[in-house]
XYZ file of C-alpha atoms in Angstrom:
769
model
C 132.737 229.139 126.656
C 131.649 231.277 123.749
C 135.217 231.447 122.223
C 135.089 227.636 122.406
C 131.466 226.932 120.670
C 132.585 229.406 117.834
C 135.987 227.508 117.175
C 133.645 224.303 117.210
C 131.908 226.207 114.856
C 134.356 226.743 112.389
C 136.204 223.826 112.523
C 132.804 222.295 111.214
C 132.276 224.945 108.728
C 135.762 224.719 107.227
C 134.981 220.475 106.938
C 131.958 221.130 105.072
C 133.490 223.534 103.043
C 136.288 220.715 102.382
C 134.289 218.296 101.273
C 132.210 220.608 98.497
C 135.322 219.638 95.862
C 135.024 216.178 96.602
C 130.959 216.216 96.682
C 131.106 218.026 93.524
C 133.268 215.410 91.704
C 131.140 212.429 92.600
C 128.135 214.399 91.511
C 130.329 215.265 87.887
C 131.128 211.517 87.882
C 127.243 210.517 88.828
C 125.837 212.950 85.806
C 128.380 211.261 83.189
C 127.418 207.482 84.257
C 123.772 208.665 84.490
C 124.308 209.933 80.582
C 126.511 206.552 79.408
C 123.738 204.456 81.220
C 120.960 206.024 78.970
C 123.571 206.293 75.850
C 124.238 202.139 75.638
C 120.661 200.789 75.305
C 120.082 203.442 72.390
C 123.385 202.159 70.922
C 122.998 198.663 71.087
C 118.950 199.462 69.656
C 120.887 201.449 66.987
C 123.139 198.363 66.125
C 120.388 195.888 65.970
C 118.099 198.434 63.480
C 121.212 198.720 61.587
C 122.290 195.240 61.080
C 126.054 196.211 62.452
C 127.113 193.179 63.824
C 126.120 191.165 60.494
C 129.140 189.470 58.657
C 128.844 191.669 55.699
C 128.385 194.971 58.054
C 132.068 196.091 58.020
C 134.770 197.496 56.433
C 136.354 193.850 57.048
C 136.801 192.314 53.582
C 138.664 189.356 51.970
C 141.366 190.582 49.808
C 140.851 190.958 46.487
C 142.028 187.760 44.977
C 145.043 188.060 42.966
C 145.301 187.188 39.564
C 144.931 183.408 38.697
C 148.530 182.054 38.357
C 149.039 179.395 35.948
C 152.378 178.585 37.349
C 152.941 175.494 35.050
C 153.624 177.284 32.066
C 155.315 174.747 29.627
C 153.661 172.580 27.601
C 151.228 169.512 28.367
C 152.559 166.555 26.261
C 149.306 165.479 24.015
C 148.395 163.201 21.134
C 149.037 164.728 17.985
C 147.991 164.244 14.247
C 149.683 164.915 11.107
C 153.051 166.571 11.504
C 152.908 167.905 14.818
C 151.173 170.648 16.841
C 152.636 174.180 18.514
C 151.679 173.759 22.191
C 151.554 177.038 25.158
C 154.624 179.329 24.991
C 156.427 179.840 28.156
C 157.676 182.893 29.714
C 161.371 182.013 28.201
C 159.815 181.783 25.138
C 160.140 177.985 24.868
C 157.667 176.306 22.237
C 157.341 172.443 21.744
C 156.077 171.361 18.645
C 156.334 167.917 16.344
C 155.346 166.205 19.475
C 153.456 163.288 18.173
C 153.704 161.582 14.671
C 150.917 159.226 13.139
C 150.858 157.491 10.017
C 147.835 155.380 8.728
C 148.494 151.393 8.529
C 145.032 150.213 7.864
C 141.903 151.038 6.799
C 139.005 149.161 8.142
C 135.772 150.694 7.324
C 134.184 153.284 4.859
C 130.800 154.069 4.077
C 129.750 155.601 0.660
C 125.885 155.887 0.220
C 124.389 158.163 -2.608
C 121.555 160.423 -1.772
C 119.402 160.601 -5.144
C 119.640 158.314 -8.126
C 121.025 160.406 -11.613
C 117.854 161.425 -13.728
C 117.003 162.663 -17.102
C 113.987 164.875 -18.867
C 111.944 162.895 -20.649
C 113.264 161.153 -23.993
C 110.315 162.698 -25.868
C 107.898 165.559 -25.150
C 104.681 165.333 -28.011
C 100.963 167.388 -28.044
C 98.653 169.051 -30.391
C 97.561 172.282 -31.989
C 94.304 173.410 -32.237
C 92.782 174.012 -35.766
C 93.216 177.339 -37.248
C 90.630 179.227 -38.806
C 90.784 178.209 -41.910
C 90.750 174.377 -40.598
C 94.462 173.447 -41.359
C 96.228 172.053 -38.106
C 99.293 170.546 -40.298
C 102.674 172.148 -41.064
C 102.653 174.276 -38.269
C 105.784 174.631 -36.667
C 106.574 173.778 -33.328
C 109.346 175.467 -30.635
C 109.683 173.518 -27.750
C 112.104 175.206 -24.371
C 112.453 174.034 -21.049
C 112.918 176.412 -18.028
C 113.960 175.880 -14.581
C 111.051 177.200 -12.529
C 109.898 180.329 -13.578
C 112.843 181.455 -15.421
C 114.153 180.398 -19.157
C 117.340 178.227 -17.800
C 119.760 180.617 -19.423
C 120.679 180.742 -22.184
C 116.885 178.664 -23.085
C 117.420 175.750 -24.857
C 115.578 175.239 -27.370
C 115.443 171.159 -28.174
C 114.072 170.842 -31.658
C 111.710 172.437 -33.955
C 108.969 169.856 -35.717
C 105.816 170.574 -37.615
C 102.466 169.410 -36.561
C 100.808 166.210 -38.509
C 97.321 166.398 -40.007
C 95.647 166.010 -36.978
C 97.246 168.579 -35.633
C 99.633 166.414 -33.100
C 103.365 166.451 -32.571
C 106.506 165.295 -31.174
C 109.740 166.269 -30.337
C 112.735 164.201 -29.090
C 115.213 165.401 -26.259
C 118.615 164.345 -26.774
C 120.776 163.119 -23.886
C 122.750 165.616 -23.902
C 123.818 168.816 -21.015
C 123.642 170.801 -23.355
C 120.140 170.577 -24.164
C 118.303 170.328 -20.776
C 119.114 172.907 -17.589
C 120.496 170.631 -14.877
C 123.971 170.630 -15.968
C 125.272 172.852 -12.995
C 128.547 171.821 -11.164
C 127.916 170.559 -7.839
C 130.160 173.138 -4.937
C 131.435 172.078 -2.139
C 131.159 175.494 0.479
C 134.838 176.105 1.202
C 134.390 178.698 4.258
C 131.890 180.011 6.630
C 130.079 177.222 8.847
C 129.199 174.787 6.705
C 132.709 173.732 5.319
C 132.708 170.724 3.494
C 128.567 170.302 2.798
C 127.254 170.494 -0.516
C 126.122 174.076 -1.502
C 123.449 172.965 -4.799
C 119.741 171.664 -3.822
C 119.231 168.221 -4.244
C 117.004 168.569 -7.142
C 115.266 170.689 -9.992
C 111.712 171.632 -10.831
C 111.580 172.184 -14.847
C 108.681 173.885 -16.835
C 108.522 172.406 -20.746
C 107.312 175.282 -22.662
C 105.836 174.853 -26.421
C 104.637 177.124 -28.975
C 103.624 177.724 -32.959
C 103.928 180.682 -34.929
C 100.649 181.443 -36.895
C 102.092 184.377 -38.736
C 99.457 187.274 -37.441
C 99.885 186.645 -33.418
C 101.523 186.238 -30.830
C 102.998 182.554 -30.460
C 99.715 179.701 -29.219
C 100.716 177.334 -26.867
C 100.986 173.900 -28.148
C 99.964 171.987 -25.135
C 103.266 169.878 -24.538
C 103.221 166.699 -22.626
C 104.602 166.206 -20.311
C 104.568 170.164 -19.694
C 107.235 169.635 -16.095
C 109.280 167.355 -14.525
C 111.674 167.230 -11.368
C 115.353 166.723 -12.641
C 117.710 165.032 -9.818
C 121.436 165.304 -10.096
C 123.825 162.742 -8.796
C 125.329 163.635 -5.188
C 127.146 161.466 -2.350
C 126.764 161.656 1.122
C 130.152 162.770 3.307
C 130.882 159.911 4.860
C 134.081 158.768 7.567
C 136.648 156.548 7.426
C 138.676 154.076 10.417
C 141.146 152.126 10.848
C 144.243 151.480 12.446
C 147.177 153.610 12.977
C 150.703 153.706 14.114
C 151.162 156.623 16.478
C 155.058 157.791 17.825
C 155.370 159.472 20.891
C 158.016 162.116 21.566
C 159.352 164.747 23.677
C 161.906 167.356 24.245
C 164.532 166.536 27.201
C 163.903 169.695 28.826
C 159.897 169.357 29.820
C 160.335 168.685 33.092
C 163.539 171.326 34.248
C 161.386 174.012 35.821
C 160.081 174.061 39.652
C 160.774 169.801 39.767
C 163.134 170.335 42.715
C 162.564 172.506 46.263
C 165.528 174.875 45.011
C 163.716 175.256 41.689
C 160.312 176.158 43.249
C 158.289 178.930 41.634
C 158.270 181.931 43.610
C 154.310 183.121 44.423
C 153.833 186.722 45.318
C 151.012 186.644 47.522
C 150.166 190.436 48.532
C 150.805 191.926 51.819
C 147.593 192.599 53.916
C 148.662 195.981 54.248
C 148.869 196.429 50.223
C 145.824 194.652 49.584
C 143.835 197.001 51.690
C 141.977 199.430 49.303
C 143.601 202.857 49.046
C 140.768 205.408 48.798
C 137.769 203.076 50.291
C 138.320 202.862 53.986
C 138.048 198.826 53.333
C 140.579 196.929 55.876
C 141.930 193.525 54.467
C 141.642 190.115 56.890
C 143.017 188.130 54.353
C 145.009 187.907 50.796
C 144.814 185.171 48.546
C 145.626 183.948 45.385
C 145.216 180.456 43.204
C 147.736 178.521 41.344
C 146.813 176.370 38.305
C 149.068 173.534 37.650
C 149.221 170.275 35.859
C 151.339 166.849 36.353
C 151.925 164.097 33.696
C 153.876 161.234 33.097
C 154.255 159.742 30.050
C 154.938 156.839 27.428
C 157.204 157.485 24.501
C 157.641 155.165 21.481
C 155.645 153.500 18.695
C 152.556 152.123 19.229
C 149.305 151.039 17.275
C 145.934 152.716 17.601
C 142.910 153.761 16.242
C 141.845 156.803 14.144
C 138.571 158.506 12.329
C 139.027 160.669 9.094
C 136.412 162.411 7.139
C 136.304 161.779 3.200
C 134.615 163.743 0.413
C 133.971 163.076 -2.967
C 134.218 164.811 -6.000
C 130.976 164.878 -8.669
C 131.822 162.400 -10.656
C 130.379 158.998 -10.437
C 133.272 156.515 -9.399
C 135.661 159.229 -8.646
C 138.387 158.653 -5.708
C 137.531 159.906 -2.318
C 139.548 163.102 -0.950
C 140.908 162.477 2.756
C 140.265 165.825 4.619
C 142.293 166.627 7.972
C 141.813 163.927 10.596
C 138.993 164.973 13.428
C 139.393 163.899 17.138
C 139.716 161.253 18.294
C 142.639 160.764 15.180
C 144.548 158.840 16.433
C 143.633 158.186 19.560
C 145.188 155.563 21.584
C 145.061 156.924 25.634
C 142.564 154.687 27.460
C 142.980 151.661 24.948
C 145.008 148.895 26.284
C 144.113 146.294 23.443
C 147.174 148.305 21.001
C 150.439 147.084 21.468
C 153.770 148.860 21.597
C 155.617 148.357 18.609
C 159.051 148.181 18.127
C 161.292 150.017 15.154
C 159.845 146.740 12.297
C 156.335 147.574 13.580
C 156.325 144.153 15.114
C 154.715 144.090 18.888
C 157.092 144.672 21.899
C 158.020 141.787 23.740
C 157.551 141.575 27.774
C 158.581 144.072 29.536
C 163.114 144.341 29.450
C 163.302 143.741 25.829
C 164.516 146.179 23.244
C 161.682 148.725 22.310
C 160.009 148.942 25.485
C 158.629 152.403 25.550
C 160.764 155.238 27.833
C 158.918 156.871 30.508
C 158.767 160.595 30.775
C 157.408 162.668 33.767
C 156.694 165.790 35.171
C 155.898 164.272 38.985
C 156.587 167.510 40.859
C 155.579 170.783 41.031
C 157.250 173.154 43.728
C 155.935 176.828 45.064
C 157.159 178.804 47.500
C 155.561 182.096 49.785
C 156.768 184.352 51.510
C 155.503 184.967 55.114
C 155.636 186.765 58.531
C 155.522 185.777 62.110
C 152.015 185.442 63.707
C 150.852 184.659 59.644
C 147.605 182.314 59.590
C 148.429 180.616 56.590
C 145.358 178.654 54.655
C 146.165 175.944 52.032
C 142.971 174.325 50.059
C 143.389 172.172 46.721
C 141.125 170.835 44.456
C 142.055 167.706 41.792
C 140.411 167.660 38.642
C 140.710 164.755 35.995
C 138.239 162.080 35.109
C 138.287 158.647 36.335
C 140.579 159.725 38.911
C 140.289 162.368 41.333
C 142.793 161.347 43.429
C 145.946 161.402 41.332
C 148.235 163.643 43.690
C 150.132 161.666 46.639
C 149.846 163.183 49.754
C 152.321 163.364 52.498
C 150.514 161.799 55.115
C 147.178 163.552 55.344
C 148.324 166.513 53.511
C 147.910 166.900 49.671
C 150.523 170.084 49.828
C 152.913 169.536 53.150
C 154.076 173.022 54.084
C 157.679 173.204 54.975
C 159.009 176.309 56.509
C 162.686 177.993 55.592
C 164.122 175.376 54.118
C 164.908 173.995 50.626
C 165.450 170.131 51.934
C 161.905 169.487 53.147
C 161.826 167.027 55.872
C 159.745 165.869 58.485
C 161.693 168.259 60.938
C 160.932 171.512 59.534
C 157.646 170.771 58.375
C 154.992 172.633 59.632
C 152.167 170.559 61.524
C 148.424 171.915 60.482
C 146.299 172.828 63.321
C 144.154 170.252 64.574
C 140.351 169.738 63.024
C 141.191 171.905 59.937
C 140.196 169.127 57.740
C 140.797 169.504 53.630
C 141.114 173.021 54.338
C 144.627 172.828 55.898
C 145.577 175.924 58.368
C 149.059 176.427 60.366
C 150.433 179.473 62.020
C 153.573 180.949 60.824
C 155.860 180.783 63.928
C 158.723 183.810 62.457
C 159.426 185.638 59.245
C 160.579 183.603 55.978
C 159.073 181.184 53.460
C 157.732 178.270 53.535
C 157.876 175.845 50.340
C 155.054 172.869 49.319
C 154.276 170.659 46.421
C 152.094 168.943 44.123
C 153.433 165.209 44.005
C 151.888 162.624 40.864
C 151.232 159.346 42.467
C 153.147 156.614 41.183
C 151.676 154.118 38.744
C 150.181 156.715 36.711
C 150.773 156.483 32.892
C 149.598 158.339 29.680
C 147.648 160.152 32.339
C 145.562 162.816 29.481
C 141.581 162.694 29.148
C 140.329 159.775 27.564
C 138.490 159.234 24.220
C 135.882 161.833 23.270
C 137.279 164.713 24.164
C 138.469 167.217 21.290
C 142.242 167.384 21.186
C 141.940 171.089 21.653
C 140.340 171.343 24.957
C 142.165 168.004 26.198
C 144.512 168.613 29.464
C 146.530 166.714 31.767
C 145.497 166.135 35.094
C 145.064 169.332 36.859
C 144.958 170.790 40.121
C 144.080 174.148 41.901
C 146.301 175.153 44.860
C 144.569 178.083 46.876
C 146.899 179.817 49.294
C 145.204 182.583 51.731
C 147.088 184.479 54.539
C 144.510 185.927 57.307
C 145.925 188.672 60.025
C 146.511 187.502 62.863
C 144.784 190.698 64.880
C 142.679 189.365 68.267
C 141.226 192.442 68.527
C 138.948 194.720 66.074
C 137.386 197.912 66.713
C 134.194 199.304 65.151
C 134.803 203.373 64.993
C 132.592 205.321 62.136
C 133.066 208.273 64.141
C 136.872 208.741 63.644
C 137.082 206.319 60.372
C 135.018 209.096 58.813
C 136.296 212.129 60.144
C 139.975 210.830 59.269
C 138.981 209.651 55.546
C 137.591 213.315 55.241
C 140.935 214.681 56.327
C 143.062 212.184 54.001
C 140.858 213.414 50.947
C 141.775 216.979 51.900
C 144.935 215.781 52.034
C 144.514 214.868 48.581
C 143.843 211.506 48.166
C 144.877 208.384 50.468
C 148.669 207.914 50.272
C 150.286 205.064 52.221
C 153.193 207.750 53.478
C 150.105 209.754 54.917
C 150.345 209.460 58.639
C 146.615 210.133 58.949
C 146.256 206.740 56.680
C 148.047 204.597 59.291
C 146.261 205.712 62.318
C 142.704 205.098 60.000
C 143.179 201.418 59.611
C 144.780 201.340 63.185
C 143.481 201.700 66.472
C 145.983 200.594 68.394
C 149.618 199.365 67.361
C 152.504 198.251 69.114
C 155.248 195.703 69.174
C 154.315 192.270 71.230
C 157.073 189.566 72.288
C 156.218 186.283 70.762
C 157.450 184.134 73.681
C 157.865 181.328 71.232
C 160.761 183.241 69.504
C 161.426 185.707 71.542
C 160.953 187.825 68.191
C 158.803 191.359 68.868
C 156.084 191.021 66.138
C 153.423 193.950 65.583
C 149.859 193.624 67.892
C 147.373 195.409 65.722
C 143.854 196.632 66.658
C 142.383 197.762 63.162
C 140.138 200.519 63.045
C 137.035 199.797 60.677
C 134.184 201.420 59.618
C 130.203 199.876 59.079
C 130.407 199.102 55.479
C 127.450 201.481 54.304
C 130.183 204.247 55.482
C 132.984 202.905 53.555
C 131.199 203.834 49.837
C 129.769 207.405 49.866
C 131.247 210.744 49.858
C 132.983 211.965 52.972
C 130.860 214.265 53.779
C 127.457 212.227 53.771
C 128.961 209.627 55.395
C 130.573 211.780 58.253
C 127.235 213.601 59.093
C 125.649 209.794 59.072
C 128.371 208.768 61.785
C 127.834 212.088 63.444
C 124.493 211.635 64.081
C 124.609 207.709 64.653
C 127.407 207.369 67.019
C 126.679 210.435 69.255
C 123.895 210.386 72.131
C 121.167 212.343 70.544
C 118.886 213.004 73.916
C 120.886 215.727 75.412
C 119.253 218.383 74.281
C 120.872 221.459 73.474
C 119.491 224.919 75.606
C 119.904 228.373 74.671
C 120.716 230.602 78.104
C 119.119 233.920 77.335
C 121.004 237.314 77.836
C 118.209 238.188 80.721
C 118.293 236.420 83.696
C 114.434 237.112 84.491
C 113.600 234.946 81.477
C 113.417 231.197 80.588
C 115.837 229.088 78.768
C 114.997 228.158 74.927
C 115.789 224.769 73.322
C 117.833 225.109 70.126
C 116.648 224.052 66.797
C 117.749 223.249 63.496
C 116.114 225.124 60.857
C 115.180 224.471 57.567
C 115.243 226.073 54.150
C 111.844 228.386 55.610
C 113.707 228.940 58.505
C 111.052 226.659 60.624
C 112.535 224.700 63.088
C 112.569 220.883 62.401
C 114.830 218.805 64.925
C 116.133 219.748 68.128
C 119.693 220.094 68.000
C 121.940 217.557 71.003
C 125.212 218.685 73.021
C 126.058 215.364 71.503
C 129.506 215.484 74.232
C 128.887 211.655 74.181
C 129.953 209.306 71.749
C 130.543 205.513 71.296
C 132.440 202.844 69.568
C 132.536 198.920 69.378
C 135.405 196.766 70.665
C 135.419 192.988 69.459
C 137.353 189.913 70.772
C 136.575 186.329 69.255
C 135.319 183.682 72.391
C 137.020 180.906 70.638
C 140.945 180.559 69.960
C 142.592 182.166 66.933
C 142.254 185.573 65.289
C 139.308 187.729 64.721
C 139.956 186.657 60.776
C 139.563 182.927 60.993
C 136.262 183.263 63.493
C 134.505 185.735 61.225
C 131.729 183.313 60.497
C 128.071 183.804 61.176
C 127.423 182.396 64.338
C 130.423 182.730 66.348
C 130.126 184.384 69.231
C 132.195 187.693 70.526
C 132.472 189.827 73.511
C 131.723 193.112 72.774
C 132.754 196.031 74.654
C 130.505 199.227 74.319
C 133.280 202.271 75.194
C 132.054 205.270 75.556
C 133.243 208.882 75.166
C 132.651 212.326 76.778
C 134.261 215.352 74.679
C 136.370 212.830 72.627
C 139.459 214.603 71.414
C 138.541 214.523 67.597
C 141.040 216.226 64.750
C 139.411 219.212 63.359
C 138.247 218.900 59.297
C 141.115 220.910 57.896
C 144.582 219.062 55.563
C 147.098 217.749 57.772
C 144.868 218.002 60.917
C 146.658 216.730 64.259
C 145.425 213.431 65.786
C 145.361 213.176 69.409
C 144.147 211.469 72.197
C 145.294 207.903 71.302
C 148.043 206.580 73.224
C 150.234 202.996 73.522
C 152.048 202.988 76.440
C 154.328 201.229 78.487
C 153.122 199.930 82.314
C 153.823 197.461 85.071
C 151.458 195.836 87.534
C 152.713 194.735 91.364
C 151.155 192.276 93.068
C 152.892 193.943 96.598
C 151.290 197.160 96.061
C 148.044 196.131 93.767
C 149.215 199.036 91.724
C 149.506 199.993 88.057
C 152.563 202.120 87.244
C 152.329 203.476 83.729
C 155.543 205.534 81.817
C 154.620 208.330 79.660
C 157.550 209.755 77.682
C 158.353 213.035 77.135
C 158.509 212.458 73.079
C 157.060 210.375 70.411
C 153.301 210.455 70.648
C 152.678 211.676 73.659
C 155.232 214.474 73.131
C 152.205 217.282 73.082
C 151.674 216.237 76.748
C 151.413 218.671 79.541
C 150.534 217.877 83.217
C 147.246 219.009 82.683
C 146.759 216.328 79.489
C 147.937 213.678 81.611
C 145.777 213.981 84.571
C 142.872 214.521 82.449
C 143.914 211.137 80.622
C 144.406 209.115 84.149
C 141.608 211.032 86.255
C 139.120 209.381 88.027
C 136.308 207.106 86.173
C 138.332 207.151 82.982
C 138.754 203.777 81.678
C 142.656 202.128 80.165
C 142.799 199.338 78.024
C 145.503 196.603 79.070
C 147.459 194.204 77.413
C 150.040 191.741 78.185
C 153.728 192.841 76.373
C 154.609 189.308 75.800
C 152.138 186.591 73.976
C 152.511 182.785 75.483
C 150.233 181.480 72.669
C 152.113 178.210 71.100
C 150.414 179.956 67.827
C 148.422 182.511 66.282
C 145.485 179.692 65.571
C 145.761 178.863 69.156
C 145.692 182.172 70.387
C 143.554 183.015 73.378
C 144.669 186.059 74.223
C 142.222 189.003 75.902
C 142.786 192.317 76.468
C 140.854 193.767 79.377
C 138.978 197.332 80.104
C 139.690 198.966 83.352
C 138.527 202.186 85.442
C 140.604 204.272 87.184
C 139.885 204.841 91.166
C 142.628 207.218 91.601
C 146.016 208.271 90.136
C 148.926 210.003 91.476
C 151.203 211.698 88.605
C 154.908 212.261 89.134
C 156.755 214.412 87.037
C 160.362 213.466 85.679
C 162.907 214.844 83.630
C 161.872 212.630 80.382
C 158.753 212.701 81.147
C 155.865 211.545 84.004
C 155.355 208.216 86.173
C 151.460 207.908 86.910
C 150.470 205.324 89.613
C 147.116 203.909 89.510
C 144.924 202.711 91.834
C 142.455 200.575 89.814
C 138.985 199.643 90.763
C 139.136 196.420 90.264
C 142.042 193.922 89.196
C 143.033 193.126 86.117
C 142.034 189.991 84.593
C 144.561 186.943 85.422
C 145.042 186.634 81.397
C 146.438 189.837 81.470
C 148.552 189.929 84.469
C 149.404 186.340 84.422
C 148.981 184.599 80.674
C 151.498 181.674 82.241
C 149.105 180.968 85.497
C 149.514 182.460 88.918
C 153.091 183.310 90.409
C 154.085 181.212 93.110
C 155.076 184.540 94.921
C 154.123 188.208 94.247
C 156.128 189.494 91.069
C 155.665 192.429 88.336
C 154.003 191.864 85.235
C 154.771 193.961 82.112
C 152.191 195.316 80.790
C 150.856 197.672 77.163
C 148.464 200.394 78.335
C 146.418 202.005 75.570
C 145.163 205.246 76.998
C 142.275 207.410 74.997
C 141.132 210.682 76.382
C 137.899 210.971 77.291
C 136.778 207.516 77.963
C 133.954 207.906 80.515
C 132.531 203.886 80.210
C 132.908 200.189 79.049
C 130.080 197.992 78.834
C 130.748 194.362 77.619
C 128.296 191.971 75.808
C 128.314 188.520 74.495
C 127.031 188.346 71.011
C 126.458 186.216 67.938
C 127.377 187.325 64.503
C 124.657 187.576 61.845
C 124.641 186.007 58.476
């Protein structure tokens, strides 16, 4: 009995000892979950405090608009007066001139007006002299001079010399001779400056009359002239304008419509690819790239027509001089909106009804074709604007589209025309099914003739009906990740490598949290599925050291305080502090073993880029790491811990099988690394290998984080096979994109494994303004 009791006791002890490792594992998992449960609400508080979920908070920016492209560079026909004009110069060097001629036919009105009548000095100037000491007043010699203002008009004009009468009075005649009075200067016209063509002289001149006589012993004495001053006016005419009728002949070279008027001549517009728009050195990732086209269309009647003109006229400074017509001003001549003037035949007679000789020829540039290169999955947005006074709808649409989109063809037809997404309104949105190109066109409505702006617009500012076409390519990514901790670290390593370069492998990993090929079922073509790795916008502009420190502080746990264990076991443990310059403790240190990032998916259909508007709702996954595998801050540091793998889900077993190849990104993984990657309690991210969405714009594809309950690892000759039991079945949209099958099946999946993921918490959030 004693032996039996000892045996039973031994069995119990062995069983209890066997439970200790499992208990320790469960306690460790409980501790991790407890730490994550504290970190997650703190992280959401940080998000709210920093405004991390605002539209402009992330390094997720529209691509810089390319320089506006005046795709239609060939000349626009306008009315031109005189001997012709020189128009826009094309890239090929073509210059059009002498496109329009005009000549005066009648002078209908002309106005001449004098501002001031001509005036002369008084005919005589008189005065008197006082008695001298001897009582005489007669026989004194009087000298009379006229001055302009305070200065004697050079040379001083001595009008006459006279003698005083017995009573002291005197009188001098003023001859009607320009040499004898000051107002003899010529009127001048400004030839340069801002007042060209205006009269430069003053309209009048104030003159003083000075009369003196000599005494022989003293200075000359004032003889008191009357009048002592006068205001002299000169003859001055107003500039005027004449109007009348003119004959205008419109001509145009034959080659003005030879470019981009057919689909095969379509102008190629080089929209930058998104990876090229993404800004090197700033850590900002482009969510879209766009370009703007400015074009014109016209339809012009050529021939001779009677029109109106206006012309400035200037005059010489001689009475009854002939007028001098100056260069014509706008609108000289102008017939664009005056239907009352008829077309003329070669003899100057009005053209008879249509069909008779002399009917004007119609020249037209009614089509502009453009071409853009695109890639499968691109979201193409087309937005246009028309500008023409009195007619803002001069472009002819094709159905509901002013700029219809035709795919991979130079022979447009309804069969190869892409349909815009429903409800896209005037801003048309298209999903690109395959790599290739699209063409589109602007077409002038029929019936529009002489389509330039009307009277009242200066000629050098006139233009034909113009349009703006803005084309935007957006990313098709259904998922983005906000990962400042890794982003700032990679930015620092890239700077240590000598600066951002697209050939640097860190550059690719910096901008992509995940990158794998996914088959697009609509075409059977694999296309890249990218999850951009974004940074907080405030971290994208500062120096790397400061931004890295901010990310380490904000995206790690700060409440798991660090403890120094004493060398003497009898002493109590002490907290660890950061110290200031004076060696004074300033802040308790934290272990910082846990960190977090955000993964975002739109609730509505379409990529994140087109959903990135304030007010839209997104599913946000808070992903918590413990001891995340971050690269060291040294040049060429290896980046590990992020692996896209192939997997299969079996409905029969309810197990997920993952293949870890021995080469490629997983080459450095040994068996212990694989066990750590797929340990109990770790999380993995799942995506379907095939997308069955009809278009990127309609895509509702989702990725799903799942937790591992246990895993069995088998070593193979070319890597590892990992069979995983999950705590819950993956989402049906991941396993069965086309609906659950009638019989059990195998679903191919993409498994994204990240070392150190210990918790994922999902929450629906609304993007803030």
